[in-house]
Coordinates of C-alpha atoms in Angstrom, one line a residue:
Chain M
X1 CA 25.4 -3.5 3.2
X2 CA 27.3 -5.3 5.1
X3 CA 27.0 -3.5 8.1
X4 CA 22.9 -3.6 8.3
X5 CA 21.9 -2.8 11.8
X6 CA 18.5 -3.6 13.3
X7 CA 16.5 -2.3 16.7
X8 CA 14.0 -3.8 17.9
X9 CA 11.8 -2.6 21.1
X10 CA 10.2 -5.1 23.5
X11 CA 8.7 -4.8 26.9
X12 CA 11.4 -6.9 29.2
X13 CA 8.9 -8.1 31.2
X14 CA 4.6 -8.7 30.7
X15 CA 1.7 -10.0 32.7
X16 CA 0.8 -13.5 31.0
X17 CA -2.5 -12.5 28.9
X18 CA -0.8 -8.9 28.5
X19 CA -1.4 -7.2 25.1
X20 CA 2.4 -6.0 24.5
X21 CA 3.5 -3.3 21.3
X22 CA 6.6 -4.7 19.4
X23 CA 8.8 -2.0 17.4
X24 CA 11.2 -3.0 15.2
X25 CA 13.0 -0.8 12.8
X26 CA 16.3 -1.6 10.2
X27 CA 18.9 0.5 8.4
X28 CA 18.2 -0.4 5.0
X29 CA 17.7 1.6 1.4
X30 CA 15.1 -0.5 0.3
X31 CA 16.2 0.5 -3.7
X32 CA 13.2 -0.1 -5.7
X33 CA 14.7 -1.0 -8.7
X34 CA 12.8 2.2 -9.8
X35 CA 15.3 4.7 -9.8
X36 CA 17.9 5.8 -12.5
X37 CA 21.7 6.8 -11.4
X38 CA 22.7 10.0 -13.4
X39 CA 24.1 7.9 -16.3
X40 CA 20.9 6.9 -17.1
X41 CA 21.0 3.2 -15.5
X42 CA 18.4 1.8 -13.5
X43 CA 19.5 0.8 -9.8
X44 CA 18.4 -2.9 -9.6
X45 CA 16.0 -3.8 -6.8
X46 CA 17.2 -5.3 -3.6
X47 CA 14.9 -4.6 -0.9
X48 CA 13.7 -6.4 2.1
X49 CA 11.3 -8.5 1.2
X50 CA 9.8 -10.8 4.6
X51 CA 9.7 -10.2 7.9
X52 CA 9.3 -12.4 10.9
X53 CA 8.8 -12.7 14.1
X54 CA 9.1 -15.8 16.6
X55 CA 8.7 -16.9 20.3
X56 CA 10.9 -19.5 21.0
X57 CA 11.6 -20.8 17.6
X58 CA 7.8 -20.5 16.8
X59 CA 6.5 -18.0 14.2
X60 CA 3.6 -15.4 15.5
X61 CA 3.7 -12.9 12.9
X62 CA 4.9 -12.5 9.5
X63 CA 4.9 -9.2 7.0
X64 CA 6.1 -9.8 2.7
X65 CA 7.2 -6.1 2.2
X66 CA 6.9 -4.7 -1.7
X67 CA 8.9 -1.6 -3.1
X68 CA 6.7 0.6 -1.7
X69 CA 8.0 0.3 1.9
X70 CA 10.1 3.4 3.0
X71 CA 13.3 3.5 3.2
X72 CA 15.2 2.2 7.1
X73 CA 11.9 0.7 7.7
X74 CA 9.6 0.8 10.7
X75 CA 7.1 -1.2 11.7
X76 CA 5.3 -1.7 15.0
X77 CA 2.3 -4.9 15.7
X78 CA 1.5 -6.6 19.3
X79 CA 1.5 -9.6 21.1
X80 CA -0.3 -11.4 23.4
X81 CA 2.4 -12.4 26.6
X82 CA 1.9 -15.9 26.4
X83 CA 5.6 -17.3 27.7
X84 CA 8.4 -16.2 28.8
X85 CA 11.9 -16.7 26.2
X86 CA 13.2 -15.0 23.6
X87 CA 12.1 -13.5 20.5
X88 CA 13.4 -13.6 16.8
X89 CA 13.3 -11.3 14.8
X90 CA 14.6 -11.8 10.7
X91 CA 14.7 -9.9 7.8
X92 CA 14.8 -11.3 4.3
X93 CA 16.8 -9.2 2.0
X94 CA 16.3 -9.9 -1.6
X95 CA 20.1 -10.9 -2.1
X96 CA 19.6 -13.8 -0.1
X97 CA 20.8 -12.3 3.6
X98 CA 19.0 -12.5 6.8
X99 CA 19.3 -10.0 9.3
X100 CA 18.6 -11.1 12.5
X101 CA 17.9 -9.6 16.2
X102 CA 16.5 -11.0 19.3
X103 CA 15.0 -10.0 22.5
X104 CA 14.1 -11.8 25.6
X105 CA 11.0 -11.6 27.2
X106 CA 9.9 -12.5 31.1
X107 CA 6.1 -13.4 31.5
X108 CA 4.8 -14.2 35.0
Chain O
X1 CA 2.8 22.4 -13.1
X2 CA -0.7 24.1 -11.8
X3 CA -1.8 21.0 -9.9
X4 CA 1.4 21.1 -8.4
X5 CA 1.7 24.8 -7.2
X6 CA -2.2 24.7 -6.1
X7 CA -1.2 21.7 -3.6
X8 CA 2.0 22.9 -2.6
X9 CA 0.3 26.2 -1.8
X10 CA -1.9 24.2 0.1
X11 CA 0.3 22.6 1.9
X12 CA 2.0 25.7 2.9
X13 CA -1.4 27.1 4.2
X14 CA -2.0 24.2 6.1
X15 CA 1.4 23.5 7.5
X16 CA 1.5 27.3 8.4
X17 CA -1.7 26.8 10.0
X18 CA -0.2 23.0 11.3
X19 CA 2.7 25.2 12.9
X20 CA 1.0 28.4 14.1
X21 CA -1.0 25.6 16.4
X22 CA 1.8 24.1 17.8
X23 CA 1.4 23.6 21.5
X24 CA 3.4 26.2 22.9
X25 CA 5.9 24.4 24.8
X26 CA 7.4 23.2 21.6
X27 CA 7.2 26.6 20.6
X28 CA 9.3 27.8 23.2
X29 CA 11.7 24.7 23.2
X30 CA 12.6 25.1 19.6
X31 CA 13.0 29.4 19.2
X32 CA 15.1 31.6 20.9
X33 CA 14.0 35.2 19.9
X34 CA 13.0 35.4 16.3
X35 CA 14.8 32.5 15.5
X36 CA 12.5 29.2 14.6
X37 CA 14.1 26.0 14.5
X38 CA 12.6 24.3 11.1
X39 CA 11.3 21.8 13.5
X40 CA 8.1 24.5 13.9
X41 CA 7.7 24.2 10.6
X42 CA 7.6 20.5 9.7
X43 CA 4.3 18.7 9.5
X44 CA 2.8 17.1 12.8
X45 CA 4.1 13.5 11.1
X46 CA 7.2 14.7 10.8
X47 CA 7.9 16.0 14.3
X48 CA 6.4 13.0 15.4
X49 CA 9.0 10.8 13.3
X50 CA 12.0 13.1 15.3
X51 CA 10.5 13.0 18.8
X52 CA 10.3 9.2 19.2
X53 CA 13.7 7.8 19.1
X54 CA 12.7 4.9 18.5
X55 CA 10.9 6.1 15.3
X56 CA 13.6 8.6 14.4
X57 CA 15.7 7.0 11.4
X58 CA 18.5 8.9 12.0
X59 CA 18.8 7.0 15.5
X60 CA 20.6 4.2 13.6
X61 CA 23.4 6.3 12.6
X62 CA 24.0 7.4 16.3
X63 CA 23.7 3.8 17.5
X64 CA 26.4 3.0 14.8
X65 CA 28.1 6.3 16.0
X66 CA 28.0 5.0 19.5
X67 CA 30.3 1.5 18.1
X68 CA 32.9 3.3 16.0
X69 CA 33.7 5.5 19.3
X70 CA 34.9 2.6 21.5
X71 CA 35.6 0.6 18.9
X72 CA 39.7 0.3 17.9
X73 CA 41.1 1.5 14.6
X74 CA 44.0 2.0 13.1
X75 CA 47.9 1.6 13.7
X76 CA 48.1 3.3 17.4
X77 CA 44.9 0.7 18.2
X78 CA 43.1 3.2 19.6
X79 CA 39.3 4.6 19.8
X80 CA 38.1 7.8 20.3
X81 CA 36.7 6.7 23.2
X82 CA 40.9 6.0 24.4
X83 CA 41.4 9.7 25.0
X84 CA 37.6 10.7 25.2
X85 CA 36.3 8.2 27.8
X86 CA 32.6 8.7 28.3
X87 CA 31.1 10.3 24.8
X88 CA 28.2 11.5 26.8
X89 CA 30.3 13.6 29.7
X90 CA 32.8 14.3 27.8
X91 CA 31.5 15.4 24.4
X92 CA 28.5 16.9 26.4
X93 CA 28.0 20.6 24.1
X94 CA 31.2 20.1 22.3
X95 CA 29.2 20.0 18.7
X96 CA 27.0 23.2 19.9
X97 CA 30.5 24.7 19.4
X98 CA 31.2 23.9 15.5
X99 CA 32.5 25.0 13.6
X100 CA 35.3 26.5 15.4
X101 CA 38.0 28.5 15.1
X102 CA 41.4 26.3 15.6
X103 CA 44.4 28.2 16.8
X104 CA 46.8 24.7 16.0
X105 CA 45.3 25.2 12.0
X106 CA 44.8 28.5 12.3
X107 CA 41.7 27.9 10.8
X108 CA 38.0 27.0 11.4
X109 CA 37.3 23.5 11.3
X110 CA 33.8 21.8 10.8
X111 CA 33.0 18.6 13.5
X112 CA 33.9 15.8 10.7
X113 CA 37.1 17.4 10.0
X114 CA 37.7 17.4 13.9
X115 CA 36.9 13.7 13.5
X116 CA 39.1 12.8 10.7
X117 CA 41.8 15.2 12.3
X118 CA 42.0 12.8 15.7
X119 CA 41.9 9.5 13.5
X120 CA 44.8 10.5 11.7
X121 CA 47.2 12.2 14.5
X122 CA 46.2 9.8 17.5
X123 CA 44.8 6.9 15.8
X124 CA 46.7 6.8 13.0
X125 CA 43.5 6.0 11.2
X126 CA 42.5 6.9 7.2
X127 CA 40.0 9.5 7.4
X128 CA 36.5 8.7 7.1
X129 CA 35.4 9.7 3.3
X130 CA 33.1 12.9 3.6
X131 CA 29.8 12.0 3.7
X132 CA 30.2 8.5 4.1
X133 CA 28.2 6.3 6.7
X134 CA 30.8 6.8 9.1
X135 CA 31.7 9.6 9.5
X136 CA 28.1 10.9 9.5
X137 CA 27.3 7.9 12.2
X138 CA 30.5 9.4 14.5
X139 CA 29.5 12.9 13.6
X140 CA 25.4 11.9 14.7
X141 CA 26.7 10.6 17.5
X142 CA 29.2 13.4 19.2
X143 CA 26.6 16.0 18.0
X144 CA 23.8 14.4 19.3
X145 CA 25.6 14.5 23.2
X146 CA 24.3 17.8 23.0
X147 CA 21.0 17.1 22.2
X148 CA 19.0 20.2 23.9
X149 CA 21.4 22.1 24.6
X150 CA 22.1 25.5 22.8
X151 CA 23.6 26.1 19.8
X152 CA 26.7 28.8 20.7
X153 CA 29.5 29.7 17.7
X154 CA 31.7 31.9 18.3
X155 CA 31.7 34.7 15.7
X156 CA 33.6 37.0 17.5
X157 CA 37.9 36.7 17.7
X158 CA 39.6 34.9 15.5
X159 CA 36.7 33.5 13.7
X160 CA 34.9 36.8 13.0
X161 CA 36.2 37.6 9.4
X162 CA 35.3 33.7 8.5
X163 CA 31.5 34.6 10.0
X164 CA 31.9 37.6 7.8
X165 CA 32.9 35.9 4.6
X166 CA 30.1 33.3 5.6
X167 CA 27.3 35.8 5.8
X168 CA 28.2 37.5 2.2
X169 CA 28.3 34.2 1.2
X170 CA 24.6 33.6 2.5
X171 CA 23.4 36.8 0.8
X172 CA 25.6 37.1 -2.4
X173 CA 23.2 36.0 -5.6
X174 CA 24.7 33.2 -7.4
X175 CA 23.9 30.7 -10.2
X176 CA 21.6 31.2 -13.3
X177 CA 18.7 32.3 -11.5
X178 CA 20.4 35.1 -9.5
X179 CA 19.4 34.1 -6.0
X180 CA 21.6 33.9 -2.5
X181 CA 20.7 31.8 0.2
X182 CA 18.9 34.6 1.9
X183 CA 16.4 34.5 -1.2
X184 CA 14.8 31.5 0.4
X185 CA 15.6 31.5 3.6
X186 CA 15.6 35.0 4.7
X187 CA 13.1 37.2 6.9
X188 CA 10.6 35.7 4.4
X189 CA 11.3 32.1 5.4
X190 CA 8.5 30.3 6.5
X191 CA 6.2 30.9 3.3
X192 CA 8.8 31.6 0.8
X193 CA 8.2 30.2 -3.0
X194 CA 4.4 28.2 -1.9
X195 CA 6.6 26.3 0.4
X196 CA 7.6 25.8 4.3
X197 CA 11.2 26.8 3.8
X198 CA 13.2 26.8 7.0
X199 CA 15.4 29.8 8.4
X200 CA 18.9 28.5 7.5
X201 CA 19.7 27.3 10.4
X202 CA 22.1 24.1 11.1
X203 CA 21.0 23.0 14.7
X204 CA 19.7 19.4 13.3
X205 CA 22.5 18.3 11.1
X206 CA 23.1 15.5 10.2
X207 CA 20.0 15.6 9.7
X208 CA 17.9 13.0 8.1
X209 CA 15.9 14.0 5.0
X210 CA 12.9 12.1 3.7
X211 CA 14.1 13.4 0.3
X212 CA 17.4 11.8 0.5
X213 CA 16.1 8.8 3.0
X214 CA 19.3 8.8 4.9
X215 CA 21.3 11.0 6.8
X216 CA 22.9 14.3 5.2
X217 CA 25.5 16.8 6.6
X218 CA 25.0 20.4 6.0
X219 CA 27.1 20.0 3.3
X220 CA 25.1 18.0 1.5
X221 CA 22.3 20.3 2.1
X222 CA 24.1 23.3 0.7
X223 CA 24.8 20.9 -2.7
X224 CA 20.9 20.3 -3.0
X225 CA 19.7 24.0 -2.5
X226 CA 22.8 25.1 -5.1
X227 CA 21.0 23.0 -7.2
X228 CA 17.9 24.1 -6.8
X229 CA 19.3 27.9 -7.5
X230 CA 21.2 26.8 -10.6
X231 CA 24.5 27.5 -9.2
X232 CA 28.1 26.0 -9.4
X233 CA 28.4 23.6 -6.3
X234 CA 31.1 24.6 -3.4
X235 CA 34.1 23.3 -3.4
X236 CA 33.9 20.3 -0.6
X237 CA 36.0 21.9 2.7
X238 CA 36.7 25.0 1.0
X239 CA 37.1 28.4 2.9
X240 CA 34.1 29.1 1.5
X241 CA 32.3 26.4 2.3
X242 CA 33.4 26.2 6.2
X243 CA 32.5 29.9 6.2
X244 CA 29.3 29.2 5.2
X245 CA 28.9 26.4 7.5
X246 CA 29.8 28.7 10.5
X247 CA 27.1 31.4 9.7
X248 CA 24.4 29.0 8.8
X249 CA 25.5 27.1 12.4
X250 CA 25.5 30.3 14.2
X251 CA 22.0 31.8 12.7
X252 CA 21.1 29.2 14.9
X253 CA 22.9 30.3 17.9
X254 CA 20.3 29.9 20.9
X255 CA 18.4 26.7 19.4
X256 CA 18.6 23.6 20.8
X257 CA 20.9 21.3 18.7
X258 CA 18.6 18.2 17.8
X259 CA 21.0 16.0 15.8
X260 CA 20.0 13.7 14.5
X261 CA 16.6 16.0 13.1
X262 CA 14.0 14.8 10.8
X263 CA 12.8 16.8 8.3
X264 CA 10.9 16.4 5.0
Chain Q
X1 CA 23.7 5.7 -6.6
X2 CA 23.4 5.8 -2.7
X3 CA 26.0 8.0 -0.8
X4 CA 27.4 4.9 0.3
X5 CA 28.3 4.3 -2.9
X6 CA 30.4 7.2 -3.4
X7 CA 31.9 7.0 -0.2
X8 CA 33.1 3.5 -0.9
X9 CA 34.5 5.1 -4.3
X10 CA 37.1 7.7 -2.1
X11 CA 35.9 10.4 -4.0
X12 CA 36.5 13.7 -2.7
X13 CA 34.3 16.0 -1.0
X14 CA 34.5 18.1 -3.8
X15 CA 33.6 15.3 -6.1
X16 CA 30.4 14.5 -3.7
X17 CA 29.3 17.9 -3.9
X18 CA 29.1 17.5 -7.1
X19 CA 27.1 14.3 -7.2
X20 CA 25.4 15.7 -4.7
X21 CA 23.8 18.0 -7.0
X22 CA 22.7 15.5 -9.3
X23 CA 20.9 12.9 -7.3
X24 CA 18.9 16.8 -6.6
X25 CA 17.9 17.1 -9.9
X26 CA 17.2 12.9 -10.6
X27 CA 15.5 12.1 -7.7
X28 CA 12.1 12.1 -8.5
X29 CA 11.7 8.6 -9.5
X30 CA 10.6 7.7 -13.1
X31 CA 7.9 5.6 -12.4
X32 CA 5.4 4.4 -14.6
X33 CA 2.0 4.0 -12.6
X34 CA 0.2 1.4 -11.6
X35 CA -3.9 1.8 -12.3
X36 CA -6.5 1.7 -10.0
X37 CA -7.8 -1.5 -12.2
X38 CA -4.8 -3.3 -11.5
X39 CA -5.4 -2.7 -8.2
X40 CA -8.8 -3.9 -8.2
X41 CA -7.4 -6.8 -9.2
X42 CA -5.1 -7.3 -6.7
X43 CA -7.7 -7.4 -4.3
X44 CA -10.1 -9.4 -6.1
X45 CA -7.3 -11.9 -5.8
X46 CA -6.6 -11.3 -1.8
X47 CA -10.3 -11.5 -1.2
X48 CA -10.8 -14.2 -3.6
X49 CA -13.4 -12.2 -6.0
X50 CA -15.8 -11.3 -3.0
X51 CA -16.4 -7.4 -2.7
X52 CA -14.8 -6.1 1.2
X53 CA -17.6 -4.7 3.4
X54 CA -16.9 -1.6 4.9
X55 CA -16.8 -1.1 8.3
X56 CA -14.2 -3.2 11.7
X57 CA -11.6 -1.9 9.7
X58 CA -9.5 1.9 10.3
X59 CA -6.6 3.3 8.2
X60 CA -4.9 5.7 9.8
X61 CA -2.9 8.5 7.7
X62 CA -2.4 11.9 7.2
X63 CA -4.8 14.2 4.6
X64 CA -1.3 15.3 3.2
X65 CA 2.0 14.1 3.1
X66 CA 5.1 16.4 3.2
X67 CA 7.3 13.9 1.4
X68 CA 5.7 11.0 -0.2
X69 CA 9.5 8.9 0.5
X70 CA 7.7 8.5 3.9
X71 CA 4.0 8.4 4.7
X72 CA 3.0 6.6 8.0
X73 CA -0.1 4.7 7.9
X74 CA -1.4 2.4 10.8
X75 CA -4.2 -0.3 10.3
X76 CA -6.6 -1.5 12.9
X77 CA -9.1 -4.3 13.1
X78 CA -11.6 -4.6 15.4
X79 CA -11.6 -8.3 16.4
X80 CA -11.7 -10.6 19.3
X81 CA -8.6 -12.5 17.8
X82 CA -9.7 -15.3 19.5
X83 CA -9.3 -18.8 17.8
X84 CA -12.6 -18.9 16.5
X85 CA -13.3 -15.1 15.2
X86 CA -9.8 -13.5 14.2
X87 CA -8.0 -11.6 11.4
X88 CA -5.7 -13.2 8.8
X89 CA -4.2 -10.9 6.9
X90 CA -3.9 -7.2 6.6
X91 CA -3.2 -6.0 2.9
X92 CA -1.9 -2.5 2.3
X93 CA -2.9 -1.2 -1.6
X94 CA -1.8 2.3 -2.9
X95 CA -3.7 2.6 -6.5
X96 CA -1.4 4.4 -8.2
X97 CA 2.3 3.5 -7.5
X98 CA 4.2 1.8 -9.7
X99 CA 3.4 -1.5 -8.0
X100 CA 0.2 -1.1 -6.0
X101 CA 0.9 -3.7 -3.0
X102 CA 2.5 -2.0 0.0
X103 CA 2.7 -5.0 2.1
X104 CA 1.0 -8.1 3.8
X105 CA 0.6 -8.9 7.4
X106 CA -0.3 -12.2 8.5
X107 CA -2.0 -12.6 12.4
X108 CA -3.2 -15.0 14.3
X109 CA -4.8 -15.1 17.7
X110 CA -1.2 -14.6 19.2
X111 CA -1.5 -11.0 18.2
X112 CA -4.0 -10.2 20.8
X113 CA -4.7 -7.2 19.1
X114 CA -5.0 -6.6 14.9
X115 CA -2.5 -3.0 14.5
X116 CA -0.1 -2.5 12.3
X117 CA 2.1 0.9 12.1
X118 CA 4.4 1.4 8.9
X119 CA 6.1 3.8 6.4
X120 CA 5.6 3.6 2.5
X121 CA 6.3 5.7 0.1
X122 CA 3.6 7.3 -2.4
X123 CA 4.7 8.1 -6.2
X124 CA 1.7 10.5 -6.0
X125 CA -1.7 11.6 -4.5
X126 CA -3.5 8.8 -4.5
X127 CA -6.3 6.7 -2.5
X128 CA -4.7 4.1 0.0
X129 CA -7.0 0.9 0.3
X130 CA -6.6 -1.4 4.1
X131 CA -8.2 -4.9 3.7
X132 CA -8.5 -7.0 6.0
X133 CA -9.2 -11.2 5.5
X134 CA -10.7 -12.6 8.5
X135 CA -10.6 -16.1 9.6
X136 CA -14.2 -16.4 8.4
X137 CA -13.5 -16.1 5.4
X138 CA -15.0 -12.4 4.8
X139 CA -13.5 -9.0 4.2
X140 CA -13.2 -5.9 5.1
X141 CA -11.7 -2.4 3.8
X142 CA -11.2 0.8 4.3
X143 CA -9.6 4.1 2.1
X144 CA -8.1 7.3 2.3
X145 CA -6.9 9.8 0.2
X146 CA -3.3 11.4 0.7
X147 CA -2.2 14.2 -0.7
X148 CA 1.4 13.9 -1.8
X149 CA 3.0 17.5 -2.0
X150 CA 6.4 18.2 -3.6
X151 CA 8.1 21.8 -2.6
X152 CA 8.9 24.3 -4.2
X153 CA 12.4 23.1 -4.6
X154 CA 11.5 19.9 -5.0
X155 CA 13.2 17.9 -2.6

């Protein structure tokens, strides 16, 4: 999976104080080490297991993810505008990778 | 099993009911006479899911799509986008087209073969494998240029025996159970077996399935339902298989093409 | 075995056809279920033994679910998230999968606003339980039941 590719939607620019939606979404087949190939074998787990999200190299919100998240997974939270900078955004995949994207944000 | 069939009747009612309540624009945006893109018939969550790009999983093929086109490969170092500039001018209801009849081949020819046809002779690429993640990411993306408009196969000229042979192929009973694709997804469609079944229409592919959690071509779709029927798989590329392809493409001659669909 | 896979093998399309047909008949997963006990524990552990209240806290989801690969559900907390009154944690619990958490959210007053919207997949019909920790100390949940329908050609 070495070509993992994550979007992430964020307002460019927000009134300080503004409540602002954050949508983030990755390719990803989240295998829940609960399926079997036709030979009979299970598929070993590796799904994404964290999520977070940072302003300016500090966290503000964080998600652990179990097998039960769907595949390419979605997930949308808010924000309060509080500075302008740019946001990280990381997922932990249970091989050890980080995916990463970031977004920059102007608050007046 | 009865659990089952009682909630999958159930469903049906209430997707039925879910569909026959659709706000009218969408039911005039996805038919075109008696034809009903299987977008009418998909759950409210489900439409939702396609609508929002954002939300639409099968976006992150056509972004992927959109980086293979300008991006160089092969010995000629060229990209698609070296001959084809601007995808979204250029290719701009080319995929409402496919399949099409090719007087070079002297064949019909499905979109990914078109692909894999221009990275061999002008980029003097590999193919892309079939139903690998990029070839449906370039196919996504082409197709999706056309997002809206149309759907228009010819089955007239050169390609009308090949839209013959498709449609006996649609109706023809095959496998252990004796049915043909028109079994299921016939003038019955809608309600057929205590399920939503679609028309048989290709106007979303690649489409991405909840069932499969990625993105399938039409192809792929033809595996699952030969499956289903207890019948031999096609032959990948076959005659028989493109012919199919062009009939199911043009059944849905008239509605919009809405690559990259969602669909349960 | 993901299509990927096979398309990282160089099989032919003929060959993927034929896989194709498999993963049909093998994808319903073979999953041993979780029981609502277990799941009772799990929360007794998030909420640390006291019962939730009902009530400040809304699960969103739909009655039925076409395919249970992919049910959206969206929590919401009514709260000031304000330093002194917010929410810490949103847990999402389905009874009956195979492994009943679904996922944690953590928030803090940066939030502004206690939502979450996700996907998860349901092994079966099943009652989905939201609870929500606030920075008090007490908890709050809220259910739903979702039907999870499989067609007649099952997928």
């Amino acid at each position: 999976m070495a070509d993992i590719k994550a979007r992430v939607k964020v307002p460019s620019t927000a009134a300080k104080g503004e409540i602002i939606e954050i949508k983030t979404m990755i390719a990803h087949d989240m295998e829940s080490g609960q399926r079997k190939d036709k030979s009979g074998k299970v598929i070993p787990r590796q799904i994404i297991n964290k999520f977070t999200c940072s302003l300016n190299g500090k966290e503000v919100f964080r998600s652990d993810w179990y097998t039960a998240v769907s595949a390419n997974p979605y997930l949308s939270f808010f924000l309060r505008a509080s500075e302008s900078g740019t946001f990280d955004f990381a997922w932990h995949d249970d091989n050890g990778s980080i995916y990463k994207a970031s977004a920059p944000i102007t608050v007046s | 099993m009865r659990p089952l069939i009682a909630g999958a009747a159930m469903t049906a009612a209430l997707l039925a009911h879910a569909a026959a309540h659709a706000a009218g624009a969408d039911s005039a945006k996805y038919s075109a006479g008696d034809k009903r893109s299987g977008y009418l018939f998909s759950s409210p969550d489900t439409r939702a899911m396609q609508d929002d790009d954002f939300q639409n999983p099968g976006m992150a093929w056509v972004d992927e799509g959109a980086r293979l086109w300008s991006k160089a490969d092969g010995a000629a170092g060229k990209s698609c986008g070296s001959c084809h500039g601007d995808a979204a001018s250029t290719m701009k209801g080319v995929a409402a087209a496919y399949p099409k009849f090719n007087n070079h081949l002297g064949k019909a020819i499905d979109l990914e073969q078109r692909i894999n046809i221009c990275r061999q002779r002008a980029l003097q690429a590999k193919p892309f494998p079939a139903e690998s993640r990029e070839l449906l990411a370039l196919t996504a993306y082409i197709k999706s240029q056309s997002r809206g408009l149309p759907m228009h196969v010819a089955v007239d000229g050169p390609a009308a025996p090949l839209f013959a042979e498709g449609r006996k192929a649609y109706e023809e009973p095959r496998g252990q159970n004796g049915m043909s694709c028109a079994s299921c997804h016939g003038d019955e469609a809608g309600n057929r077996r205590l399920d939503t079944v679609s028309q048989g229409q290709s106007n979303g592919f690649p489409t991405y399935r909840l069932s499969w959690q990625t993105l399938g071509s039409v192809q792929r779709q033809f595996g699952n339902c030969l499956a289903s029927m207890k019948a031999k798989p096609l032959a990948a590329d076959s005659q028989e298989a493109i012919a199919l392809e062009l009939y199911v493409a043009a059944r849905g001659n008239g509605l919009p093409v809405e690559t990259p669909a969602v669909r349960k | 075995m993901s299509d990927r896979a096979l398309g990282r093998a160089g099989l032919t399309r003929r060959q993927i056809l034929i896989g194709t047909a498999g993963i049909g008949l093998m994808a319903m997963p073979r999953w041993v279920q979780a029981t609502p006990a277990e799941a009772a524990a799990a929360i007794a552990k998030i909420t640390g033994g006291a019962k939730p209240a009902a009530g400040r806290i809304t699960l969103r989801l739909p009655q039925i679910a076409e395919n249970g690969n992919s049910v959206q559900f969206a929590v919401a907390v009514d709260s000031p998230m304000s330093e002194a009154d917010h929410v810490k944690s949103i847990h999402v619990i389905a009874e009956e999968n195979p492994f009943p958490q679904v996922a944690t959210f953590y928030l803090s007053p940066a939030n502004g606003k206690a939502e979450v919207t996700m996907r998860m997949r349901l092994a079966k019909t099943q009652t989905v339980r939201a609870i929500a920790v606030m920075s008090n100390g007490s908890a709050y949940e809220a259910q739903q039941e979702v039907k999870v329908t499989i067609g007649g050609c099952g997928g």
